[in-house]
């Protein structure tokens, strides 16, 4: 297995019976731990109107996490650009980049990150065309001084931000994002932790059509991967059941706080539900250290990714910390 970078994706989960302030405290604790044991970056996603996730105001949370850490890169993975004015995003992340020089990152997606009703409440215009996403990316690059496009009327409004060379990524779960990232010469992150279906075709398209740019001279791929690491395989399967329940709840139209784990969960669900989980969690591993090591190595060897971003919706916070610790013991501390 080639040597790659390991990072953390945090959705700031709200376990059943908990609340957003506790979720934020847990996020800060996990970020500090991730920094201590050598993870490269710590990203927070944008989701709205989900009772089990506290990451709606992503830019605010990125700033909070950056403020309680010292060296780890902190970013949005990602900002769903159709929900926001490119100028506002440029100002928010330009401010963050000025406050925490060299540590702030911005990954952009074109999905709403929520349900249709909330999407309509978020959007600047109900007539927004999703195909305007590339234009919005270019506009945002111009505001941040990372584009050769001639500055527009509002270029002087991007203070702070302009000229800080804020790292920008393109996120996706289909060929669309892969093609856009390749054409712009930007790093690409694939959401395989919840939408793995088009992973291999997307990586192929991105690598084969990549055009070197002022930002990147060769393709760089990051992929999401769910890890539920514990002391043994039985314990790993047990803690994974919280995420399995959460995905089924979401697919069935009943999003809720992250449920506690259930023993032998897969024995209690239908064949249809098993198939749903098999699809959505195809890029996942649950178990003890040996199982985790084999699962991650197999995924890396299959995809040849440059970076693995570890996700893990785990009910108990200390158990979640331990899961990331096991990954670090296997793949990070060994390299230091």
Coordinates of C-alpha atoms in Angstrom, one line a residue:
X1 CA 0.0 0.0 0.0
X2 CA 1.3 3.4 -0.9
X3 CA 1.8 6.0 1.8
X4 CA -1.2 8.4 1.8
X5 CA -2.6 11.2 3.9
X6 CA -5.3 10.6 6.5
X7 CA -7.9 13.2 7.5
X8 CA -11.1 13.6 9.5
X9 CA -14.7 14.4 8.3
X10 CA -17.0 15.5 11.1
X11 CA -20.7 16.1 10.8
X12 CA -20.9 17.2 14.4
X13 CA -23.5 14.5 15.3
X14 CA -26.1 15.0 18.0
X15 CA -26.6 11.7 19.7
X16 CA -30.1 10.8 21.0
X17 CA -30.7 12.6 24.3
X18 CA -27.9 15.1 23.6
X19 CA -27.9 18.7 22.2
X20 CA -26.0 21.0 19.8
X21 CA -23.8 22.5 22.5
X22 CA -22.6 19.0 23.5
X23 CA -22.1 18.2 19.8
X24 CA -19.9 21.3 19.4
X25 CA -17.9 20.4 22.5
X26 CA -17.3 16.9 21.1
X27 CA -16.3 18.3 17.8
X28 CA -13.7 20.5 19.4
X29 CA -12.4 17.6 21.5
X30 CA -12.1 15.3 18.5
X31 CA -10.4 18.1 16.4
X32 CA -7.8 18.6 19.2
X33 CA -7.3 14.8 19.4
X34 CA -6.9 14.5 15.6
X35 CA -4.3 17.2 15.6
X36 CA -2.4 15.5 18.4
X37 CA -2.2 12.1 16.7
X38 CA -1.3 13.4 13.3
X39 CA -4.3 13.6 11.0
X40 CA -3.7 16.1 8.2
X41 CA -7.0 18.1 8.0
X42 CA -10.3 18.4 9.8
X43 CA -13.3 19.1 7.6
X44 CA -16.9 19.9 8.6
X45 CA -19.8 19.4 6.3
X46 CA -22.9 21.5 5.5
X47 CA -26.2 20.0 6.3
X48 CA -29.5 21.7 7.1
X49 CA -32.7 20.7 9.0
X50 CA -31.3 17.5 10.3
X51 CA -32.0 16.8 13.9
X52 CA -28.9 14.6 14.3
X53 CA -26.4 17.0 12.8
X54 CA -25.2 20.3 14.2
X55 CA -23.2 21.5 11.2
X56 CA -25.6 23.9 9.6
X57 CA -23.6 27.1 10.0
X58 CA -20.5 25.5 8.6
X59 CA -18.3 28.6 8.4
X60 CA -19.0 29.5 12.0
X61 CA -18.1 26.0 13.1
X62 CA -14.9 26.0 11.0
X63 CA -13.8 29.2 12.8
X64 CA -14.6 27.7 16.2
X65 CA -12.6 24.6 15.5
X66 CA -9.7 26.6 14.1
X67 CA -9.7 28.6 17.3
X68 CA -9.2 25.6 19.6
X69 CA -6.5 24.0 17.5
X70 CA -3.1 25.2 16.4
X71 CA -1.7 23.4 13.4
X72 CA -4.2 21.1 11.7
X73 CA -5.8 22.4 8.5
X74 CA -9.5 23.1 9.1
X75 CA -12.1 23.4 6.3
X76 CA -15.6 23.0 5.0
X77 CA -16.1 19.7 3.3
X78 CA -18.0 21.2 1.9
X79 CA -19.9 24.4 1.4
X80 CA -23.0 23.7 -0.9
X81 CA -22.4 26.7 -3.2
X82 CA -25.9 26.9 -4.7
X83 CA -27.2 27.7 -1.2
X84 CA -25.0 30.8 -1.0
X85 CA -23.8 33.9 -2.8
X86 CA -20.2 33.4 -3.9
X87 CA -19.3 36.8 -2.6
X88 CA -20.6 35.9 0.9
X89 CA -18.7 32.6 0.9
X90 CA -15.5 34.5 -0.3
X91 CA -15.9 37.0 2.5
X92 CA -16.6 34.4 5.2
X93 CA -13.7 32.1 4.2
X94 CA -11.4 35.1 3.4
X95 CA -12.0 36.3 6.9
X96 CA -11.2 32.8 8.3
X97 CA -8.1 32.6 6.2
X98 CA -6.9 36.0 7.5
X99 CA -7.5 34.9 11.1
X100 CA -5.9 31.5 10.7
X101 CA -3.2 31.9 8.0
X102 CA -2.4 28.8 6.0
X103 CA -4.9 26.6 7.9
X104 CA -8.3 27.2 6.2
X105 CA -9.6 25.2 3.3
X106 CA -12.8 25.4 1.2
X107 CA -14.4 22.5 -0.6
X108 CA -17.4 23.2 -2.8
X109 CA -20.4 21.0 -3.7
X110 CA -23.5 21.6 -5.8
X111 CA -26.0 19.5 -3.8
X112 CA -28.4 21.2 -1.4
X113 CA -27.3 19.3 1.7
X114 CA -30.9 19.1 2.8
X115 CA -34.5 18.3 1.9
X116 CA -36.4 20.1 -0.9
X117 CA -38.4 22.4 1.3
X118 CA -35.4 23.6 3.3
X119 CA -33.5 24.0 0.0
X120 CA -36.1 26.4 -1.2
X121 CA -35.8 28.4 2.1
X122 CA -32.0 28.5 1.7
X123 CA -31.7 29.4 -2.0
X124 CA -31.1 33.0 -3.1
X125 CA -33.6 32.4 -5.8
X126 CA -36.2 29.7 -6.4
X127 CA -35.1 29.8 -10.1
X128 CA -31.5 28.9 -9.4
X129 CA -30.2 26.6 -12.1
X130 CA -27.9 23.8 -10.7
X131 CA -25.9 24.1 -14.0
X132 CA -24.8 27.5 -12.9
X133 CA -22.4 25.8 -10.4
X134 CA -19.3 26.1 -12.6
X135 CA -20.0 29.8 -13.1
X136 CA -20.3 30.3 -9.3
X137 CA -17.0 28.5 -8.7
X138 CA -15.2 30.7 -11.2
X139 CA -16.9 33.8 -9.6
X140 CA -15.7 32.7 -6.2
X141 CA -12.2 32.1 -7.4
X142 CA -12.1 35.6 -8.8
X143 CA -13.2 37.1 -5.5
X144 CA -10.4 35.1 -3.7
X145 CA -7.8 36.1 -6.3
X146 CA -7.3 32.5 -7.5
X147 CA -8.6 32.9 -11.1
X148 CA -7.2 34.5 -14.2
X149 CA -10.7 35.7 -15.0
X150 CA -10.7 39.5 -15.2
X151 CA -12.0 40.8 -11.9
X152 CA -15.7 41.8 -12.0
X153 CA -17.6 44.8 -10.6
X154 CA -17.5 43.5 -7.1
X155 CA -13.8 42.4 -7.0
X156 CA -13.0 45.3 -4.5
X157 CA -15.6 44.0 -2.1
X158 CA -13.7 40.8 -1.2
X159 CA -11.7 42.2 1.7
X160 CA -10.6 40.2 3.6
X161 CA -9.9 37.4 1.3
X162 CA -8.5 38.6 -2.0
X163 CA -4.9 37.4 -2.7
X164 CA -4.8 34.9 0.2
X165 CA -4.7 31.9 -2.1
X166 CA -7.3 30.0 -0.1
X167 CA -7.2 26.3 -1.1
X168 CA -10.3 25.3 -3.0
X169 CA -11.5 21.8 -3.7
X170 CA -14.4 20.4 -5.8
X171 CA -16.6 17.8 -4.2
X172 CA -18.9 15.3 -5.9
X173 CA -20.5 11.9 -6.0
X174 CA -20.9 11.7 -9.8
X175 CA -19.0 12.3 -13.0
X176 CA -20.1 16.0 -13.0
X177 CA -17.9 17.1 -10.2
X178 CA -15.0 15.0 -11.5
X179 CA -15.2 16.7 -14.9
X180 CA -15.4 20.1 -13.3
X181 CA -12.4 19.6 -11.0
X182 CA -10.4 18.2 -13.8
X183 CA -11.2 21.1 -16.2
X184 CA -10.3 23.7 -13.5
X185 CA -7.2 21.8 -12.3
X186 CA -8.4 21.6 -8.7
X187 CA -8.2 18.8 -6.2
X188 CA -11.2 16.5 -6.1
X189 CA -13.0 14.9 -3.2
X190 CA -15.4 12.1 -3.7
X191 CA -18.3 11.5 -1.3
X192 CA -17.9 7.7 -1.2
X193 CA -18.7 7.6 2.5
X194 CA -22.4 7.9 1.6
X195 CA -22.7 7.8 -2.2
X196 CA -20.1 5.3 -3.4
X197 CA -21.9 4.2 -6.6
X198 CA -19.9 6.2 -9.2
X199 CA -16.6 6.2 -7.3
X200 CA -14.4 4.4 -9.8
X201 CA -15.8 6.0 -13.0
X202 CA -15.5 9.4 -11.4
X203 CA -11.9 8.9 -10.4
X204 CA -11.1 7.6 -13.9
X205 CA -12.6 10.7 -15.6
X206 CA -10.9 13.0 -13.2
X207 CA -7.5 11.5 -13.7
X208 CA -7.7 11.1 -17.5
X209 CA -9.1 14.6 -18.2
X210 CA -7.2 16.6 -15.6
X211 CA -5.6 19.8 -16.8
X212 CA -2.7 21.2 -14.8
X213 CA -3.3 24.7 -13.5
X214 CA -1.7 27.4 -11.4
X215 CA -3.2 25.6 -8.4
X216 CA -2.3 22.0 -9.0
X217 CA 0.1 20.3 -11.4
X218 CA -1.2 16.8 -11.1
X219 CA -4.5 15.1 -10.1
X220 CA -5.1 14.9 -6.4
X221 CA -7.9 12.6 -5.1
X222 CA -9.5 12.5 -1.6
X223 CA -12.2 9.9 -0.8
X224 CA -14.5 9.6 2.1
X225 CA -14.5 6.3 4.0
X226 CA -16.5 5.2 7.0
X227 CA -14.5 3.6 9.8
X228 CA -16.0 2.0 13.0
X229 CA -12.9 0.8 14.8
X230 CA -13.0 -1.0 18.2
X231 CA -11.1 -3.6 20.1
X232 CA -12.6 -6.5 18.2
X233 CA -14.9 -7.2 15.3
X234 CA -18.0 -7.7 17.4
X235 CA -17.6 -4.3 19.1
X236 CA -16.9 -2.6 15.7
X237 CA -20.2 -4.0 14.2
X238 CA -22.0 -2.9 17.3
X239 CA -20.9 0.8 17.2
X240 CA -21.6 0.8 13.4
X241 CA -25.3 0.1 14.0
X242 CA -25.9 3.7 15.1
X243 CA -24.8 4.9 11.6
X244 CA -26.8 2.2 10.0
X245 CA -30.0 3.2 11.8
X246 CA -29.3 6.9 11.0
X247 CA -29.0 6.1 7.2
X248 CA -32.2 4.1 7.2
X249 CA -34.1 6.8 9.1
X250 CA -32.9 9.3 6.6
X251 CA -33.8 7.2 3.6
X252 CA -37.2 6.5 5.0
X253 CA -37.9 10.2 5.5
X254 CA -37.6 10.2 9.3
X255 CA -34.3 11.9 10.1
X256 CA -33.6 11.9 13.9
X257 CA -30.8 12.3 16.4
X258 CA -28.1 9.6 16.2
X259 CA -29.6 6.5 17.8
X260 CA -27.7 4.3 20.3
X261 CA -26.2 1.1 19.0
X262 CA -28.1 -2.1 18.9
X263 CA -26.7 -5.6 19.3
X264 CA -26.9 -7.8 16.1
X265 CA -28.7 -5.0 14.3
X266 CA -28.5 -6.5 10.8
X267 CA -30.4 -9.6 12.1
X268 CA -33.4 -7.4 13.0
X269 CA -33.9 -5.6 9.6
X270 CA -35.5 -6.6 6.3
X271 CA -33.7 -7.7 3.2
X272 CA -34.6 -4.4 1.5
X273 CA -33.1 -2.5 4.4
X274 CA -29.9 -4.6 4.2
X275 CA -29.6 -3.9 0.5
X276 CA -30.0 -0.1 1.2
X277 CA -27.2 -0.3 3.7
X278 CA -25.0 -2.4 1.5
X279 CA -25.2 0.3 -1.2
X280 CA -24.9 3.4 0.9
X281 CA -22.2 2.0 3.2
X282 CA -20.2 0.1 0.6
X283 CA -17.1 2.2 1.4
X284 CA -16.9 1.3 5.1
X285 CA -15.2 -1.0 7.5
X286 CA -16.2 -2.0 11.0
X287 CA -14.2 -4.2 13.4
X288 CA -11.0 -4.7 15.4
X289 CA -7.6 -3.4 14.4
X290 CA -6.8 -6.2 11.9
X291 CA -10.1 -5.9 10.1
X292 CA -9.7 -2.1 10.0
X293 CA -6.2 -2.4 8.6
X294 CA -7.2 -4.9 5.9
X295 CA -10.3 -2.9 4.9
X296 CA -8.5 0.4 4.5
X297 CA -5.6 -1.1 2.7
X298 CA -7.9 -2.9 0.3
X299 CA -9.8 0.4 -0.5
X300 CA -6.5 2.4 -1.0
X301 CA -5.1 -0.3 -3.3
X302 CA -8.3 -0.5 -5.3
X303 CA -8.8 3.3 -5.7
X304 CA -5.2 4.6 -5.6
X305 CA -6.4 7.7 -3.7
X306 CA -4.0 10.3 -2.4
X307 CA -5.9 10.9 0.8
X308 CA -8.5 9.1 2.9
X309 CA -11.0 11.2 4.9
X310 CA -12.3 9.2 7.7
X311 CA -15.9 9.6 8.7
X312 CA -17.6 7.8 11.6
X313 CA -21.1 8.5 13.1
X314 CA -20.5 6.8 16.5
X315 CA -23.0 7.3 19.4
X316 CA -20.6 7.5 22.3
X317 CA -18.0 10.3 22.1
X318 CA -15.2 8.5 23.8
X319 CA -15.8 5.4 21.6
X320 CA -15.6 7.7 18.5
X321 CA -12.3 9.1 19.8
X322 CA -11.0 5.6 20.3
X323 CA -12.0 4.7 16.7
X324 CA -9.9 7.5 15.3
X325 CA -7.1 6.5 17.7
X326 CA -7.0 3.0 16.3
X327 CA -6.7 4.4 12.8
X328 CA -3.9 6.6 13.9
X329 CA -2.1 3.8 15.6
X330 CA -2.2 1.6 12.5
X331 CA -1.5 4.2 9.7
X332 CA -0.2 7.4 11.2
X333 CA 2.0 6.9 14.2
X334 CA 3.7 4.0 12.4
X335 CA 4.9 6.5 9.8
X336 CA 6.3 9.1 12.2

